[in-house]
C-alpha positions as MATLAB code, in Angstrom:
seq = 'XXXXXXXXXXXXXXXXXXXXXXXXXXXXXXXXXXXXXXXXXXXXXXXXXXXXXXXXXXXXXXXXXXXXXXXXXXXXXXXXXXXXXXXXXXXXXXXXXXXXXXXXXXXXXXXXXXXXXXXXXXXXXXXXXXXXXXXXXXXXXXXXXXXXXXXXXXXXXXXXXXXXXXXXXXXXXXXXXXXXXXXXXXXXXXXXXXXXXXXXXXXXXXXXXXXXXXXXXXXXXXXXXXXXXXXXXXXXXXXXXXXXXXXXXXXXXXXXXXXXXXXXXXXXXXXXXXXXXXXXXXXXXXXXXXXXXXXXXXXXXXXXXXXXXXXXXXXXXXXXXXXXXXXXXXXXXXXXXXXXXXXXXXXXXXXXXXXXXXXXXXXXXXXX';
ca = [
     -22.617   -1.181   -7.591;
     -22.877   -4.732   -6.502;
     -23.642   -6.828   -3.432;
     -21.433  -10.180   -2.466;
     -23.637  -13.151   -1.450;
     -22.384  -16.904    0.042;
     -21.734  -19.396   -3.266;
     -22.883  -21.567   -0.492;
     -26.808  -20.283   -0.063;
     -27.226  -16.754   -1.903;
     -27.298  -15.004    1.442;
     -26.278  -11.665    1.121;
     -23.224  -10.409    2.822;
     -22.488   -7.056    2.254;
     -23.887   -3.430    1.614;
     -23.941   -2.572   -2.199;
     -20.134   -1.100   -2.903;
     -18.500    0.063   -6.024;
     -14.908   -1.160   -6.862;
     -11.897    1.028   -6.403;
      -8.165    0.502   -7.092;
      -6.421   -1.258   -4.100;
      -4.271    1.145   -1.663;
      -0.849    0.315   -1.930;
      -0.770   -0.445    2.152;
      -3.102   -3.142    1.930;
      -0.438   -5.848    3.189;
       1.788   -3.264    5.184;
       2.964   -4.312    8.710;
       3.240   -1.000   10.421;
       5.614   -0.583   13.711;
       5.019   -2.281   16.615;
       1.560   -2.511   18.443;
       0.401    0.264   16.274;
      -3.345    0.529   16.056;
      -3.946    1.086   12.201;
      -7.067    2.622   10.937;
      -9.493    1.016    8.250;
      -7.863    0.120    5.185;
     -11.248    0.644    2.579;
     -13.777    3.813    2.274;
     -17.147    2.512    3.501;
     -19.014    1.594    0.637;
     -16.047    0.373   -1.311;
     -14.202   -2.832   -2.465;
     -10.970   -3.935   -4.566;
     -10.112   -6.902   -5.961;
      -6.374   -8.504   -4.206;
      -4.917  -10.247   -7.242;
      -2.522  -11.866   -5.078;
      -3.694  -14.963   -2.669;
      -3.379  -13.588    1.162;
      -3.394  -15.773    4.457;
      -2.692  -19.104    5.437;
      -2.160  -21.848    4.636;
       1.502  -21.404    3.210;
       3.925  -23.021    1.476;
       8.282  -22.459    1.732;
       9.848  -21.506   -0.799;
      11.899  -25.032   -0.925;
       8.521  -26.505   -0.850;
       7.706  -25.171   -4.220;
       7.507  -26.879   -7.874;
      10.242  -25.581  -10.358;
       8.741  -22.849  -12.514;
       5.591  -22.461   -9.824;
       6.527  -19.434   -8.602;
       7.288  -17.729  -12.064;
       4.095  -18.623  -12.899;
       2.762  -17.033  -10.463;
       4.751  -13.773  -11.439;
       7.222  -14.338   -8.710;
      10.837  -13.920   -9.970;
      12.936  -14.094   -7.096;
      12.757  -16.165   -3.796;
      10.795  -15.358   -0.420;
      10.631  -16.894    2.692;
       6.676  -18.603    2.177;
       4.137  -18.324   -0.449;
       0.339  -17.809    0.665;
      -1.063  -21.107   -1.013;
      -5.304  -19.793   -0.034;
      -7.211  -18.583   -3.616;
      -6.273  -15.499   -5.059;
      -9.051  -12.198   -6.135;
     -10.040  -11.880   -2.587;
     -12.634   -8.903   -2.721;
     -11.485   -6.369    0.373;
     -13.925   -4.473    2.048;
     -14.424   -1.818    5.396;
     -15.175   -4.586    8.437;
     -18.360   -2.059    8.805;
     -19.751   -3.469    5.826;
     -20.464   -7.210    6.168;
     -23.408   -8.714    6.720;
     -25.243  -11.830    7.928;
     -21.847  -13.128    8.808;
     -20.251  -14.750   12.501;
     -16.637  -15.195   13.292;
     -15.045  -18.722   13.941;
     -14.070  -19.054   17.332;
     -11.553  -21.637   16.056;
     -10.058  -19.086   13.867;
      -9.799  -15.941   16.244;
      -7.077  -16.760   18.813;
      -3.674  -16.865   17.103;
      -2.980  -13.074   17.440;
      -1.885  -10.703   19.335;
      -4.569   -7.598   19.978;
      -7.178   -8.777   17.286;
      -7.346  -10.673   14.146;
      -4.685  -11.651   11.781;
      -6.287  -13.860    9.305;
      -3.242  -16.035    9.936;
      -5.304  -19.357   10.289;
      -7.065  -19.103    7.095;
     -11.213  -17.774    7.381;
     -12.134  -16.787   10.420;
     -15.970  -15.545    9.206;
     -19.029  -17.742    8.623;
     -22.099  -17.209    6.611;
     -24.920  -17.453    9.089;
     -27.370  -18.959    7.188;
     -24.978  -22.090    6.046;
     -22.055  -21.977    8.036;
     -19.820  -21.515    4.771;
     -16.724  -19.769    5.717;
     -16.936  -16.723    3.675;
     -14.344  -14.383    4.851;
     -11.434  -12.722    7.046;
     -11.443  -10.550    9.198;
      -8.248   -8.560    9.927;
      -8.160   -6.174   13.130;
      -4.719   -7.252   14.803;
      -1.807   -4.276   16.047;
       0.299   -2.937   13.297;
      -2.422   -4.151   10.597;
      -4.795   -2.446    8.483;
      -8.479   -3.215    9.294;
     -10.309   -5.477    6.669;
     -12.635   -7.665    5.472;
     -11.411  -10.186    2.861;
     -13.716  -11.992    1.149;
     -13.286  -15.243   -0.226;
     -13.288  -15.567   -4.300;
     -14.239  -19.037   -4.026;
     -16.753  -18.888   -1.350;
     -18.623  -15.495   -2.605;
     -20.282  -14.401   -5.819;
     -20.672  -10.918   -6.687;
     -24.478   -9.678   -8.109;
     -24.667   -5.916   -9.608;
     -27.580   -4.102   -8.123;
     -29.825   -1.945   -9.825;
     -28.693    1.921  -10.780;
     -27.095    3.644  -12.690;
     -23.359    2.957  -14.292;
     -20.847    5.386  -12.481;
     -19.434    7.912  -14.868;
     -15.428    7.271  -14.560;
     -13.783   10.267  -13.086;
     -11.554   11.703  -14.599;
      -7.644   13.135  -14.205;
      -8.864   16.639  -14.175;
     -11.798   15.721  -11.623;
      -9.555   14.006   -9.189;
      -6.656   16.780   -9.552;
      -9.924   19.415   -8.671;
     -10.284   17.522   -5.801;
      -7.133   17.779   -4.447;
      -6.844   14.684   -1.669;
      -3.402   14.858   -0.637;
      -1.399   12.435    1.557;
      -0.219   14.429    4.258;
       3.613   13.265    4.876;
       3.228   12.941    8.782;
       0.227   12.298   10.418;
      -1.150   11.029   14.055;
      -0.772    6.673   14.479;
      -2.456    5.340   17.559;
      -1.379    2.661   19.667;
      -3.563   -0.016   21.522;
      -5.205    0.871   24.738;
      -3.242   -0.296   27.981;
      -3.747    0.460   31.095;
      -4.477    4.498   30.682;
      -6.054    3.777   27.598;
      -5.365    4.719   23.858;
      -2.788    7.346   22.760;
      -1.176    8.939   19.811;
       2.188   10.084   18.529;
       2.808   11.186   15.131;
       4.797    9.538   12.707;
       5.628    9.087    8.894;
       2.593    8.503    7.225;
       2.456    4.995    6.922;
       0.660    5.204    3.424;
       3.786    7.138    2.441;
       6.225    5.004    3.833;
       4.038    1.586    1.337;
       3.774    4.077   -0.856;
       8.071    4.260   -1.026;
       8.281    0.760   -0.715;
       6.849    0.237   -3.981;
       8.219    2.865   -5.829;
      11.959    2.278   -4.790;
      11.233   -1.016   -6.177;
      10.487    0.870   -9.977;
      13.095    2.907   -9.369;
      15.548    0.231   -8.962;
      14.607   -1.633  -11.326;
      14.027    1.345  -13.767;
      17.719    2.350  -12.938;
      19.538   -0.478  -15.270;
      22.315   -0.742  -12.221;
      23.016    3.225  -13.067;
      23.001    6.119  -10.328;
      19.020    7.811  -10.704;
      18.888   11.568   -9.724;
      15.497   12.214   -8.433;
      14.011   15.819   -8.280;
      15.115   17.990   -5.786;
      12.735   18.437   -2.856;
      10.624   16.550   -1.015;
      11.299   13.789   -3.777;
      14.919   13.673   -2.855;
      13.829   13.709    1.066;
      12.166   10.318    0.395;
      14.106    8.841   -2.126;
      17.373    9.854   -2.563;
      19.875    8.896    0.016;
      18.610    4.937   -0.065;
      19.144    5.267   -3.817;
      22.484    6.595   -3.415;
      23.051    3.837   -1.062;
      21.888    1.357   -3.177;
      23.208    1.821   -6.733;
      26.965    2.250   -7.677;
      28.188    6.033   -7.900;
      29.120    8.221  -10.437;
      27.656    8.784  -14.241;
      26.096    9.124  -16.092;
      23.037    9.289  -13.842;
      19.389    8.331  -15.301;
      17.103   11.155  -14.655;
      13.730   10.868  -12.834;
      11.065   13.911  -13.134;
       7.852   14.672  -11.427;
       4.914   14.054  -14.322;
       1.199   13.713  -14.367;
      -2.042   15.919  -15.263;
      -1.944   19.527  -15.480;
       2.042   18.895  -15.451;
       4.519   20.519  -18.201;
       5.622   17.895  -19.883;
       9.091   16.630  -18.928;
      12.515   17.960  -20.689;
      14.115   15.944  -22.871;
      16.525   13.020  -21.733;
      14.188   12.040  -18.762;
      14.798    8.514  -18.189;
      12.372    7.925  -15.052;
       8.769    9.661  -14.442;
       6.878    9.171  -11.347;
       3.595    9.262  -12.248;
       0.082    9.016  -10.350;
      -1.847    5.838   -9.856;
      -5.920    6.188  -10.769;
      -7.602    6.057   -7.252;
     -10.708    4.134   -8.532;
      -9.561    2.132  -11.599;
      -5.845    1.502  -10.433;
      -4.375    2.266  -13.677;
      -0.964    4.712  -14.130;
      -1.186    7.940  -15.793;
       0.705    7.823  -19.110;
       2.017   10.656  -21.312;
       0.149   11.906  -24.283;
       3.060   11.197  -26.401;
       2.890    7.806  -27.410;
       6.893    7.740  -28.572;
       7.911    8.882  -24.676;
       9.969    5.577  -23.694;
      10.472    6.476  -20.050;
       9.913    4.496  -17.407;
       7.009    5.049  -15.411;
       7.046    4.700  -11.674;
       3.288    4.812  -10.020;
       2.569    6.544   -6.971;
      -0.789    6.576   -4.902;
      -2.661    9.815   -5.992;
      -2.471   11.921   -2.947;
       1.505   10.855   -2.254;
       1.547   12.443   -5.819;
      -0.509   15.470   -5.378;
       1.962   16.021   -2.194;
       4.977   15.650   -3.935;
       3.609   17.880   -6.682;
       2.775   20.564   -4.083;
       4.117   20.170   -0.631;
       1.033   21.974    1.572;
       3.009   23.350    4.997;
       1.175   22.232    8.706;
      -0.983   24.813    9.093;
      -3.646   24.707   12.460;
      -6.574   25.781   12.608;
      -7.691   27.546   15.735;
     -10.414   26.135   17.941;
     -12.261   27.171   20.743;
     -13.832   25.568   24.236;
     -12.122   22.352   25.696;
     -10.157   19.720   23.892;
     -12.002   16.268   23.552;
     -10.726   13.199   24.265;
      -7.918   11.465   21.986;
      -7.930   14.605   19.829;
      -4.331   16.221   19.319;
      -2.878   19.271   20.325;
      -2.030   21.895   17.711;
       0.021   24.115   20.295;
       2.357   23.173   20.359;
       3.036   22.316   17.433;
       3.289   18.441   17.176;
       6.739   17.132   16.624;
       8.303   15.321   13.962;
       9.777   11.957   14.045;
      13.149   11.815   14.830;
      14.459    9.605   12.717;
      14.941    9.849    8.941;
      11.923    8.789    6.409;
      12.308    5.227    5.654;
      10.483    2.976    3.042;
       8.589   -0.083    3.486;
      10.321   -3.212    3.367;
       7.402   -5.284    3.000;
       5.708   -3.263    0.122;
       8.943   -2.923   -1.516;
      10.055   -6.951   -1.508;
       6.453   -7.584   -2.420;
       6.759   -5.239   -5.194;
      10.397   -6.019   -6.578;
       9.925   -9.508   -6.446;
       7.504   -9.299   -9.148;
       9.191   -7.340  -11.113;
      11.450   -9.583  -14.311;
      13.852   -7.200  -13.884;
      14.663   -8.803  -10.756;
      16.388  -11.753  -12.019;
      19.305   -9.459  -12.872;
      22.228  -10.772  -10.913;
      22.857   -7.405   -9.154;
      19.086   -6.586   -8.104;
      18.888  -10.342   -6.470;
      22.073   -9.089   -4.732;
      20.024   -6.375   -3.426;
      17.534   -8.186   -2.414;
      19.382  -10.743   -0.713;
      21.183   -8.061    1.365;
      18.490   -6.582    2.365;
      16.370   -9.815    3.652;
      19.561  -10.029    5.757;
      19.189   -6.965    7.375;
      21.752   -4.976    5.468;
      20.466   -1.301    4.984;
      18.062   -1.398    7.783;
      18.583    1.974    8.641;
      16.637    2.523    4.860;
      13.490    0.171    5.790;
];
């Protein structure tokens, strides 16, 4: 466990937490006016390895050999130039902090962080942190690496939980669930949707799977994995064979046939590492997935209601009828996949930077 406190005056600034893996959404834009929930479990922090938030820089703007350096292989649009390892925590769990009324008006609902800081330590005025609370964004709190320090508190070390623990536990991803939208005039509402943890969670993996596919067709496993994955493969790598093969594998999985050239594989919720085989001689390419996308895909679990009784409270859905599904196919996210396949080396093959270029240009949109 550990507590942050301001490098400024060693005022602390958060409830003790315990590090976790970050979620795959963390930089997802979601829809339009879409009020997101929190992006961390209270009483929980990950490191961002990646700098977040203004100021930025072009890409023309850059040094040659900057952005490799940076583990950046093909070009984007602008480069977040603030420090990288900011710690990101539930909003709920700050303390002894004020926000910047400099820094709070650029957005459109909330907070978008978009200025730089936007939090102050109130015993030194140090900026400290950002707040993020705006439409279509996850709620945060990132804190500053350079402007923070983080102190371990007194207890015990957390036994690391392990594959068989987390499988017991069983905390799937549901593949559609309810997404609010900001209150107007007859307040909030809901509709349900894609998960958007599934739809980062797609984003990144297409990006493995791409790159994984050495310009060949990939046949995923029939299913739900084909539902997700499938057609914007098919649309996205040449046709006809021989195809690479991609198989479900994980703990308490048989292990995968022979000639397997793709696994998709589960990503540890609190230390962020992938599962890997026991056989140290597999050479198959591992694609991570969030945990409970994995567990989901691994076991589909059906809708099922559960009956209640006495009046419906407010901004709770209905479960009869049943609620419908989206009616359009499952897209991935763009965002989480170009953030994921641009650091990727294989990238700088000729015919993924085609890929990429087409779809920054809005080819394939109906895919993202």
């Amino acid at each position: 466990m550990f507590v942050f406190v301001c490098a400024g005056c060693g005022a602390e600034l958060t409830t003790p937490l315990s590090q976790v893996a970050l979620p795959v959404h963390a930089r997802q834009t979601y829809g339009n006016g879409a009020q997101l929930p929190v992006l961390m479990q209270s009483g929980t922090f990950a490191v961002d390895p990646d700098p977040w938030g203004g100021p930025w820089r072009l890409w023309d703007e850059l040094d040659p050999g900057e952005a490799e350096a940076r583990g950046i292989y093909a070009p984007v649009h602008a480069l977040s130039d603030s420090a990288p390892g900011a710690s990101v925590i539930a909003p709920g769990d700050i303390r002894g902090t004020r926000l910047l009324p400099d820094k709070t008006a650029s957005a459109c609902c909330g907070l978008d962080g978009a200025d730089g800081p936007n939090m102050a330590c109130e015993t030194c005025d140090l900026p400290v942190a950002t707040r993020v609370d705006d439409c279509s964004l996850w709620q945060a709190v990132r804190l500053s690496s350079d402007a923070v320090h983080r102190v371990p508190v007194g207890g015990a070390h957390a036994k690391p939980i392990s594959w068989a623990e987390l499988i017991e536990e069983g905390e799937r991803t549901p593949l559609f669930e309810p997404v609010g939208t900001w209150g107007g005039r007859s307040g909030s509402s809901h509709y349900w949707s894609w998960s958007p943890r599934w739809e980062a969670a797609a984003g990144q993996a297409l990006a493995h799977l791409l790159a994984a596919s050495q310009e060949q067709p990939v046949k995923v496993p029939d299913g739900l994995a084909a539902d997700v994955f499938q057609r914007t493969l098919d649309a996205l790598l040449p046709a006809g064979s021989p195809k690479r093969r991609a198989a479900l594998a994980g703990p308490g999985q048989p292990s995968p046939d022979a000639g397997v050239d793709i696994l998709l594989v589960p990503i540890h919720p609190r230390t962020g590492r992938t599962w890997t085989p026991a056989d140290p001689t597999t050479s198959a390419y591992l694609v991570p997935l969030p945990l409970g996308v994995w567990l989901w895909l691994v076991s589909p679990q059906p809708y099922l209601p559960v009956p209640a009784s006495g009046r419906l409270p407010q901004d709770v859905l209905r479960d009869d009828p049943l609620p419908p599904l989206p009616n359009y196919l499952f897209r991935a996210d763009w965002g989480t996949f170009q953030h994921t396949l641009v650091r990727l080396p294989a990238v700088r093959s000729p015919w993924l930077r085609t890929i990429l270029t087409n779809l920054a240009q809005g080819t394939w949109t109906e895919f993202f």
